[in-house]
XYZ file of C-alpha atoms in Angstrom:
675
model
C 121.188 111.699 73.961
C 122.494 108.299 72.854
C 120.134 105.352 72.455
C 122.566 102.110 73.069
C 123.116 104.736 76.462
C 119.705 106.087 77.368
C 115.825 104.690 77.209
C 112.922 106.046 77.895
C 108.680 104.969 78.336
C 105.776 106.098 78.138
C 103.060 104.972 80.190
C 98.732 106.071 79.497
C 98.344 106.221 83.110
C 94.291 104.774 82.585
C 92.653 103.198 85.636
C 91.982 99.439 85.116
C 90.568 96.723 86.397
C 93.033 93.781 87.553
C 92.874 90.317 86.615
C 92.872 88.880 89.237
C 89.881 88.668 91.199
C 88.701 89.683 94.501
C 89.478 87.416 97.413
C 86.960 85.962 99.969
C 87.207 86.922 103.983
C 86.522 84.471 106.417
C 86.520 81.346 105.986
C 83.350 79.218 105.462
C 81.089 82.309 104.529
C 77.924 80.190 105.296
C 75.140 81.250 104.189
C 72.344 79.494 106.102
C 74.083 80.858 109.813
C 70.230 80.568 111.117
C 67.275 79.769 110.079
C 64.698 82.251 108.705
C 62.564 81.934 111.984
C 63.900 80.342 114.910
C 61.755 78.617 117.757
C 61.744 79.132 121.085
C 63.239 75.890 122.766
C 60.266 76.442 125.103
C 57.599 76.878 122.580
C 54.647 76.436 125.619
C 55.965 80.753 126.842
C 52.362 82.993 126.972
C 52.722 85.196 124.292
C 52.719 88.588 125.624
C 49.494 90.927 123.407
C 50.314 91.872 119.711
C 51.458 95.613 120.025
C 48.378 97.487 117.128
C 48.810 97.541 113.852
C 49.933 93.735 113.242
C 53.141 92.133 113.138
C 56.405 93.429 113.129
C 58.696 92.648 110.181
C 61.982 93.935 108.394
C 62.054 95.902 104.997
C 65.502 96.823 105.134
C 68.933 97.692 106.360
C 70.955 100.017 104.972
C 74.664 100.089 107.291
C 75.113 103.759 106.606
C 78.772 103.740 104.506
C 78.554 107.769 103.829
C 77.513 108.377 107.470
C 79.606 106.356 109.350
C 82.983 106.302 107.573
C 84.041 109.869 107.796
C 84.327 109.473 112.010
C 85.954 106.016 111.804
C 88.249 106.902 109.741
C 88.157 104.600 107.194
C 86.196 106.127 104.182
C 89.615 105.529 102.083
C 89.065 101.756 101.350
C 87.844 101.000 97.852
C 84.902 98.651 99.328
C 81.087 98.535 99.606
C 80.533 97.929 102.397
C 81.138 99.380 105.639
C 84.233 99.794 107.815
C 84.565 100.671 111.155
C 86.909 100.256 114.602
C 85.980 98.427 117.152
C 85.344 101.196 120.482
C 83.462 103.431 118.263
C 79.948 103.457 117.829
C 78.401 103.133 114.419
C 74.542 104.081 112.599
C 72.419 101.821 111.351
C 69.283 102.109 109.722
C 66.503 99.662 109.830
C 63.357 99.967 108.050
C 60.517 98.096 109.128
C 56.538 97.506 107.527
C 55.410 99.873 110.799
C 56.301 102.024 113.341
C 57.355 100.156 116.917
C 55.154 100.768 119.283
C 55.757 99.746 122.380
C 56.031 95.844 123.159
C 57.625 95.840 120.101
C 61.315 93.981 120.417
C 64.176 93.462 118.477
C 67.772 92.026 117.870
C 70.779 93.013 115.204
C 73.271 89.859 116.099
C 77.190 89.696 113.909
C 78.365 86.561 113.497
C 82.106 85.937 112.371
C 84.220 82.749 111.172
C 81.959 78.930 110.960
C 79.622 78.031 113.527
C 79.399 81.234 116.024
C 79.359 81.479 119.478
C 77.970 83.918 122.091
C 80.924 82.187 124.641
C 83.793 82.796 122.195
C 82.734 85.889 120.813
C 81.811 85.212 117.597
C 77.882 85.538 117.988
C 77.260 89.374 119.587
C 73.662 89.873 120.650
C 72.446 93.773 121.248
C 69.435 95.074 121.607
C 67.588 97.807 122.579
C 65.277 98.139 125.127
C 65.232 96.692 128.541
C 66.281 93.004 127.269
C 70.315 91.906 127.742
C 72.204 91.289 125.277
C 75.354 91.159 124.815
C 78.382 93.148 125.191
C 78.020 94.575 122.815
C 76.004 98.671 123.470
C 73.023 99.394 121.278
C 70.688 102.296 121.397
C 68.228 103.854 119.127
C 69.169 107.335 118.143
C 66.417 108.365 115.885
C 62.816 107.402 114.850
C 62.101 107.658 111.174
C 58.022 106.993 110.660
C 59.068 103.479 109.292
C 62.754 103.459 110.247
C 64.879 103.631 113.349
C 68.775 104.867 113.373
C 70.616 102.389 115.500
C 73.728 103.451 117.442
C 76.061 99.810 117.945
C 79.145 99.947 119.564
C 81.709 96.693 119.447
C 83.817 97.153 122.764
C 87.544 98.045 122.648
C 89.100 93.764 122.212
C 85.597 92.885 120.031
C 87.056 90.160 117.334
C 88.789 92.221 113.830
C 87.671 91.102 110.378
C 84.225 90.307 109.447
C 81.482 89.833 110.244
C 78.338 89.182 108.714
C 74.717 91.174 109.663
C 71.026 90.156 110.606
C 67.471 91.818 111.774
C 65.980 89.498 113.877
C 62.314 90.700 115.085
C 59.757 88.224 118.022
C 57.018 86.683 117.024
C 54.908 84.947 119.498
C 56.745 81.798 119.727
C 60.003 83.041 118.040
C 62.606 84.683 116.035
C 62.233 85.450 111.814
C 64.933 86.967 111.127
C 66.546 89.104 107.854
C 67.604 86.365 104.961
C 71.244 86.825 104.046
C 72.025 90.069 102.092
C 76.287 90.317 101.639
C 75.419 94.118 101.577
C 75.037 94.138 104.614
C 78.973 91.876 106.037
C 80.464 94.615 108.821
C 84.621 95.233 109.086
C 85.875 95.834 112.345
C 89.259 96.892 112.910
C 91.441 98.046 115.515
C 91.062 101.852 116.831
C 94.050 103.592 117.446
C 91.442 106.607 118.069
C 89.678 104.886 120.945
C 91.735 104.986 125.000
C 90.450 101.469 125.660
C 92.138 99.693 122.605
C 95.100 97.749 123.140
C 96.559 99.581 119.837
C 95.465 103.278 121.083
C 97.660 106.128 119.996
C 97.497 109.474 121.178
C 98.647 111.953 118.996
C 96.235 112.620 115.843
C 99.705 112.611 113.924
C 101.018 108.968 114.448
C 98.301 108.330 113.386
C 97.889 109.615 109.879
C 101.581 108.807 109.730
C 101.574 104.913 111.112
C 97.260 104.020 110.362
C 96.601 106.188 107.250
C 99.116 106.877 105.452
C 99.394 104.309 102.474
C 103.138 105.296 100.804
C 105.823 105.149 102.850
C 109.515 105.187 101.915
C 111.989 102.193 103.235
C 115.977 103.006 103.829
C 118.209 100.868 102.653
C 122.834 100.839 102.077
C 125.021 101.644 104.509
C 125.234 104.304 106.876
C 126.877 107.723 105.809
C 125.157 105.943 102.267
C 121.156 105.883 102.615
C 119.178 105.331 100.077
C 115.532 105.924 99.416
C 112.975 103.669 98.595
C 109.566 103.798 97.830
C 106.958 101.643 98.946
C 103.544 101.721 98.437
C 102.040 100.100 100.682
C 98.192 100.142 99.085
C 95.879 98.560 102.693
C 93.612 100.858 101.251
C 92.741 99.565 97.705
C 90.415 96.946 96.380
C 90.994 93.285 98.109
C 93.812 94.150 100.263
C 91.835 94.652 103.610
C 90.063 91.163 102.330
C 93.680 89.897 101.270
C 94.621 89.929 104.904
C 91.924 88.727 106.566
C 92.305 85.400 104.262
C 96.456 85.941 105.829
C 94.631 84.652 108.777
C 92.107 82.242 106.970
C 94.556 80.354 105.623
C 96.724 80.460 108.700
C 94.157 78.435 110.138
C 93.779 81.027 113.495
C 90.972 80.614 115.705
C 88.731 83.431 115.127
C 88.103 84.226 118.788
C 91.661 84.654 118.945
C 91.598 87.832 116.676
C 90.896 90.759 118.435
C 94.075 90.334 121.076
C 96.390 92.175 118.676
C 99.393 90.993 120.387
C 98.704 87.061 118.878
C 97.186 88.403 115.774
C 100.821 90.733 115.660
C 102.945 87.373 115.629
C 100.703 84.900 113.589
C 101.259 88.141 111.199
C 104.504 88.084 110.981
C 104.593 83.569 110.958
C 102.813 84.352 108.327
C 104.399 86.636 106.198
C 107.222 84.564 105.283
C 106.685 81.159 103.678
C 109.507 79.214 105.648
C 107.942 76.927 107.505
C 103.209 77.776 106.726
C 102.871 78.364 103.304
C 103.012 81.884 104.214
C 103.473 84.839 101.561
C 106.412 85.671 100.073
C 109.440 83.260 99.636
C 112.671 84.734 101.242
C 115.953 84.301 98.873
C 119.143 85.971 98.331
C 120.684 83.731 96.106
C 120.611 86.572 93.258
C 119.134 83.834 91.329
C 114.967 84.647 90.105
C 114.510 82.482 87.609
C 111.378 80.782 90.147
C 109.518 84.783 90.069
C 110.328 88.039 90.476
C 113.497 89.616 91.459
C 113.238 91.214 94.982
C 114.051 94.625 93.711
C 111.034 95.064 91.247
C 108.834 95.040 93.622
C 107.122 98.612 94.073
C 104.462 97.907 96.971
C 102.359 95.072 98.576
C 99.045 95.563 96.804
C 99.969 93.155 94.103
C 101.935 90.628 96.487
C 98.561 90.002 98.584
C 96.043 89.910 95.821
C 97.984 87.288 94.026
C 97.980 84.833 97.011
C 95.034 85.658 98.329
C 94.253 84.812 95.028
C 96.075 81.739 93.815
C 96.506 79.910 97.767
C 100.605 80.479 96.058
C 103.398 82.220 98.255
C 104.758 85.215 96.307
C 108.461 84.740 94.706
C 110.579 86.274 96.563
C 111.448 88.654 99.057
C 114.598 89.718 101.129
C 114.254 91.501 104.124
C 112.906 94.850 103.060
C 109.024 93.772 101.031
C 108.691 91.569 104.339
C 108.767 94.054 105.860
C 106.482 96.794 103.448
C 104.411 94.095 103.213
C 103.960 93.083 106.986
C 103.267 96.979 107.104
C 100.897 97.491 104.781
C 98.957 93.928 106.882
C 99.281 96.061 110.268
C 98.130 99.200 108.590
C 94.986 97.485 107.339
C 93.734 95.918 109.434
C 94.493 98.881 111.747
C 97.276 97.866 113.411
C 99.767 101.879 114.178
C 103.055 100.675 112.117
C 106.064 101.792 110.727
C 108.967 100.177 109.060
C 111.977 100.678 110.692
C 116.373 100.208 109.242
C 118.737 99.286 111.570
C 122.771 99.519 109.604
C 125.373 97.401 110.358
C 122.752 95.019 111.827
C 123.871 91.508 113.434
C 122.381 88.188 113.131
C 123.381 86.288 115.717
C 122.984 82.798 114.304
C 123.599 80.768 117.294
C 121.821 82.506 120.068
C 124.646 83.551 123.076
C 123.392 87.367 121.988
C 126.947 88.469 120.989
C 128.744 88.162 117.698
C 131.131 86.183 116.582
C 133.718 86.461 113.410
C 135.863 83.605 112.888
C 139.347 83.805 110.364
C 142.179 81.295 109.859
C 145.665 81.443 110.668
C 146.732 83.592 107.507
C 144.173 85.887 108.158
C 141.357 85.291 105.928
C 137.764 84.964 106.780
C 136.775 80.984 108.215
C 132.749 81.157 106.171
C 133.180 77.171 107.339
C 133.473 78.194 110.458
C 131.514 81.328 110.873
C 128.136 80.930 112.355
C 126.756 84.653 113.144
C 126.658 87.243 110.371
C 125.901 91.016 110.061
C 124.015 92.861 108.029
C 125.332 96.314 105.919
C 121.506 96.673 106.554
C 117.986 94.696 108.040
C 114.769 96.061 108.245
C 112.194 94.968 110.403
C 108.416 96.258 111.695
C 107.455 98.447 114.397
C 103.836 98.307 116.441
C 102.250 100.772 118.779
C 100.521 98.767 121.538
C 99.748 98.651 124.852
C 101.560 95.329 126.626
C 99.025 94.038 129.756
C 101.343 91.140 129.812
C 104.103 93.617 130.367
C 104.737 95.441 133.947
C 103.973 98.487 133.435
C 106.964 101.031 131.268
C 107.169 98.431 128.627
C 104.481 99.506 126.463
C 104.624 101.515 122.973
C 106.954 100.133 120.572
C 107.557 97.202 119.584
C 109.519 94.697 116.905
C 107.659 93.019 115.219
C 109.524 90.772 111.938
C 108.581 88.335 109.460
C 112.265 88.395 107.652
C 112.303 84.342 108.210
C 115.631 84.559 110.275
C 115.229 82.632 114.015
C 112.008 80.387 114.992
C 110.270 81.637 117.609
C 107.907 78.766 119.246
C 108.497 77.339 117.252
C 108.387 79.444 113.834
C 110.326 81.809 111.601
C 108.542 85.350 113.517
C 109.627 87.267 115.728
C 108.429 89.841 118.337
C 106.515 91.764 119.666
C 109.485 92.936 122.046
C 109.524 95.884 123.139
C 111.735 98.296 122.001
C 111.319 99.622 126.254
C 112.710 96.728 127.546
C 115.391 96.514 125.436
C 117.419 99.744 125.889
C 117.100 98.755 129.613
C 118.285 95.078 128.830
C 115.369 92.922 130.593
C 115.377 90.339 127.582
C 113.406 88.799 130.187
C 109.951 89.958 128.562
C 108.275 88.311 125.274
C 109.040 88.094 122.407
C 111.626 87.590 122.009
C 113.871 90.120 123.178
C 117.154 88.995 122.942
C 117.548 87.732 119.592
C 117.371 91.631 118.283
C 118.737 93.195 121.322
C 121.760 91.177 119.814
C 121.003 92.568 116.466
C 120.764 96.453 117.806
C 123.436 95.994 120.660
C 125.647 92.783 120.559
C 129.499 92.931 120.416
C 130.947 92.127 118.024
C 134.096 89.335 118.869
C 136.936 88.366 116.460
C 138.561 85.743 117.092
C 141.559 83.783 115.725
C 140.834 79.615 114.968
C 144.660 77.775 115.007
C 144.826 74.216 112.760
C 143.661 72.365 115.899
C 140.031 73.979 116.150
C 141.249 76.619 118.849
C 139.032 80.088 119.084
C 141.237 82.906 120.444
C 139.955 86.499 120.820
C 142.330 88.977 119.512
C 139.183 92.255 119.178
C 136.372 93.252 120.756
C 134.065 95.899 119.316
C 130.894 97.097 120.838
C 129.894 100.318 118.853
C 130.055 98.227 115.271
C 127.019 96.867 115.289
C 123.824 98.822 114.838
C 125.575 102.182 113.946
C 121.494 103.549 113.797
C 118.102 102.722 113.703
C 115.974 104.955 110.769
C 112.780 105.485 109.983
C 110.415 107.839 107.996
C 109.646 111.361 109.483
C 106.335 112.439 110.087
C 104.580 114.564 107.259
C 107.929 113.744 104.952
C 110.177 111.019 103.474
C 113.363 112.396 105.393
C 114.965 109.918 107.417
C 114.405 110.341 111.289
C 116.712 108.389 114.167
C 115.770 106.538 116.301
C 118.841 104.371 117.258
C 118.068 106.206 121.413
C 115.366 104.486 121.630
C 117.113 100.750 121.399
C 119.782 101.979 122.866
C 121.746 104.507 125.934
C 124.676 106.552 124.280
C 127.711 104.171 124.132
C 130.235 104.184 126.551
C 127.656 105.708 129.428
C 126.782 104.746 132.612
C 123.012 103.788 131.497
C 125.599 101.690 128.915
C 127.340 99.534 131.075
C 124.146 99.340 132.924
C 122.309 97.302 130.442
C 125.171 95.055 129.484
C 125.395 94.315 132.910
C 121.679 93.606 133.406
C 121.689 91.889 129.727
C 124.320 89.745 130.829
C 122.354 88.811 133.689
C 119.548 87.532 131.562
C 121.971 85.296 129.061
C 123.237 87.965 127.145
C 127.064 86.489 126.323
C 129.839 89.405 126.120
C 133.718 88.591 125.749
C 135.469 89.615 128.969
C 139.284 88.043 127.991
C 141.674 90.496 128.438
C 143.492 91.479 124.986
C 146.056 93.290 124.887
C 146.415 96.568 123.222
C 147.205 96.079 119.353
C 149.479 98.550 118.106
C 148.272 97.885 114.355
C 144.679 99.455 112.715
C 143.817 99.086 109.080
C 140.913 101.759 107.221
C 139.688 101.649 103.926
C 138.511 104.347 101.973
C 136.718 104.475 98.244
C 139.072 107.404 96.359
C 136.108 108.497 94.732
C 133.839 110.080 96.700
C 133.234 110.247 100.894
C 130.312 108.645 101.485
C 130.962 105.214 100.712
C 129.363 105.148 97.853
C 130.749 105.265 93.998
C 128.591 105.174 90.814
C 127.792 102.046 88.902
C 129.199 101.355 85.729
C 132.425 103.584 88.032
C 135.896 101.920 88.554
C 136.840 101.289 91.802
C 139.402 103.183 94.200
C 139.980 101.473 97.050
C 142.447 103.333 99.662
C 143.562 100.259 102.857
C 146.066 103.014 104.598
C 147.686 99.902 107.844
C 148.802 101.924 110.825
C 151.298 100.792 113.101
C 151.921 102.692 116.615
C 154.540 101.064 118.657
C 158.003 102.218 117.616
C 158.994 98.621 115.989
C 158.737 97.643 112.475
C 156.061 95.917 111.925
C 155.246 94.051 108.612
C 152.346 93.515 107.316
C 150.650 89.870 104.990
C 147.373 90.638 104.436
C 143.974 90.669 102.382
C 141.383 91.879 100.849
C 138.209 89.870 100.139
C 135.241 91.749 98.802
C 131.944 90.044 98.135
C 132.356 89.875 94.083
C 136.730 91.232 93.703
C 138.746 89.282 96.469
C 142.333 89.957 96.007
C 145.577 88.888 98.087
C 149.834 89.826 98.806
C 149.661 92.879 100.087
C 152.772 93.694 101.915
C 154.017 96.302 104.294
C 157.050 97.251 105.643
C 157.169 100.525 108.275
C 157.108 101.194 111.450
C 155.140 103.792 113.128
C 153.473 105.738 110.254
C 150.914 105.092 107.926
C 151.023 102.953 105.114
C 149.053 103.539 102.636
C 147.997 100.803 99.779
C 145.901 101.934 96.856
C 143.719 98.612 94.440
C 142.313 99.410 91.397
C 138.348 97.186 91.478
C 137.624 97.338 87.293
C 133.872 98.037 86.806
C 134.688 94.627 83.936
C 135.807 92.795 87.324
C 132.355 93.265 89.212
C 129.899 93.734 86.684
C 129.015 89.733 86.114
C 128.258 89.348 89.621
C 126.398 91.844 90.155
C 123.281 90.475 92.001
C 120.323 92.451 92.545
C 121.727 94.109 96.257
C 124.571 96.104 94.340
C 126.729 96.655 97.189
C 130.275 95.806 97.475
C 131.900 94.168 101.196
C 134.955 94.565 101.599
C 136.344 92.855 104.983
C 140.765 93.437 105.103
C 143.280 91.444 107.396
C 146.361 91.243 108.009
C 149.209 89.803 109.770
C 152.547 91.272 111.756
C 154.337 88.151 114.345
C 152.565 88.638 117.034
C 149.448 90.852 116.512
C 146.198 90.455 113.947
C 144.183 93.637 112.507
C 140.630 93.676 110.527
C 139.261 96.121 108.656
C 135.282 96.338 107.036
C 133.621 98.875 105.416
C 130.483 98.445 102.941
C 130.785 100.872 99.664
C 127.326 101.306 97.812
C 126.985 101.173 93.983
C 124.660 104.003 93.395
C 122.137 103.499 90.580
C 121.035 105.928 88.017
C 118.154 108.280 88.633
C 114.658 106.984 87.593
C 112.612 110.995 85.876
C 109.674 110.930 85.551
C 107.544 113.955 83.769
C 103.678 114.089 83.688
C 102.282 115.517 81.358
C 97.824 116.316 80.885
C 95.679 117.973 82.876
C 95.211 116.478 85.976
C 91.295 116.003 86.145
C 89.425 112.906 87.787
C 88.366 110.608 85.373
C 91.026 112.102 82.531
C 93.730 110.942 81.027
C 97.106 111.577 81.750
C 100.521 110.769 80.907
C 103.912 109.706 82.402
C 107.572 109.470 80.777
C 109.619 108.008 82.232
C 113.215 108.072 81.500
C 116.526 106.398 82.561
C 120.797 106.682 80.903
C 122.925 104.091 81.160
C 125.642 103.669 83.291
C 127.780 101.516 81.085
C 128.841 101.654 77.169
C 127.448 98.626 76.191
C 123.654 98.704 75.919
C 121.800 96.397 77.606
C 118.963 94.220 77.627
C 116.706 91.848 79.474
C 114.924 95.481 81.096
C 111.026 95.801 83.618
C 110.194 98.891 84.733
C 107.643 98.328 87.276
C 105.792 101.505 88.901
C 101.687 101.577 90.693
C 100.244 104.002 92.228
C 97.911 104.123 95.239
C 93.583 104.398 93.994
C 95.184 105.929 90.559
C 96.515 102.460 88.742
C 97.569 99.155 89.311
C 100.993 97.529 89.618
C 101.980 97.061 85.902
C 105.620 96.099 84.777
C 106.550 96.479 81.351
C 109.464 94.988 79.161
C 112.207 97.154 77.989
C 114.754 96.758 74.765
């Protein structure tokens, strides 16, 4: 192995405490919520007969974490406190100074946020006798001498977050409470296992994938050349749940709104990006990442979330898959079923007319100055599974939410939740942002020619180039699943026609110009491989095919533009045949301009006296694979070694190489400089 062309890195796998502190959660965590003794408002109320054995007092409170966590599917959370899912009973053990007797009266109180109040649901009183309490149900499950096992069931719409727990005993003219004890703090999450919860998901395999899986695959590249990117969600890692609650605290989202999943995911969509609210991640598509880390250097969400929660400073930098990956961690950590999806050939409707307009100059070159819309070779967003009680029946299920800052929604850079079913049916009237998502997957692509006076003339309309495929990770596997038909009907079908008609009724502008049949067409192919991919470090040989279907001879002046290279002056002089023109892009020409996105985007435009023609192609550059080898015995609390090797595809040495890796439950994020 040539040392100039190859390298390896050996890393010792030992769990080391993260240098970052763990964040606190639920702002204004008041140590003095209540006085330990609180007198009743009317101190003249007659006292009942004192139970035998003297006054009752609490000796200890145990939240029974080991008993509750498996039943709530929360035992993976690396946290000392009990984590439960709302709408489901959990147990706690209270030990008194003596066995309970007739006439004893006590209650358990749960508080969240500052200035908790029962009317807002942030102060919950649970009683265990005839006396009426709050909305959470309570019962004495078992007596064990001086101890009792209490069963408590939060409502299925309870506030999600971190509660403080007190036990109060009725003592004569007032209530005697336990002291503040952080070990009894309680985390309450959404519950996909509870039929009354708005996030209820009936399928157990889907619950385990979309709530409990802390690893995922995000798909990139282009259709025909899909690239897998592994992503560590890490929602159970130490500090991550607190970090996600901290995001809500930083947004100043009212505590009483945090039980509403629609409001919560909408707030999360805005807060994952830092475009206008000092959120988690700074987007950067400039290829200058000198003030932070390249989006491609991240391997997961954990370091990003902990860094943001502990510094309060937005983390640099992110692009769509990073926003989607971190948002997925946020959602799953709080119990919301979610997944990352990738839309290939995704339109960005910047003008709000729900169609995608590409403008070209009279000579056929792209008019970048006047083109506002764009087509991304792929774009990642999230789906959440929720019941939409704010919509008519039939629009529950998967909803699109997107944290990548593209356009504003109600004044903030966010998107969704938009019902996937509503998008498929063209019902763009339903909140939130259904029209924008519809344009991403199902808009018409209109090619315009702009004359010197600024007049636009459409010369081509394509109805099947946007939203070529929508992929997400399969259940119990890493292969992609095509969910395109969840978003739209087959192109040209009766249902598709009806959808587009409804979409027009709700503001979707379509181009109905009578465009004459164009006898010219053009296509671009890469000679190396059939699947639109070439190896990084190799020359790129393009084959441009011009076809003239008319009986008359055509002289075509064509222009080939690439995102990295730029060519002009290709001329064809043949008629009624297909003419092939080959163009070679040398590796020395594109490597100095490569950024974090290793793909070449080509647009070829041609013009004869009467007709114009345009072709678009994306070529992915395949990077060398990393080879991972483990050595040592795989035993708990024993060291293992991992060797990571790679081969340099260039004929020159690489410099300033960084390698990053992490493993949930095994090692935290690490980044190593390599020469």
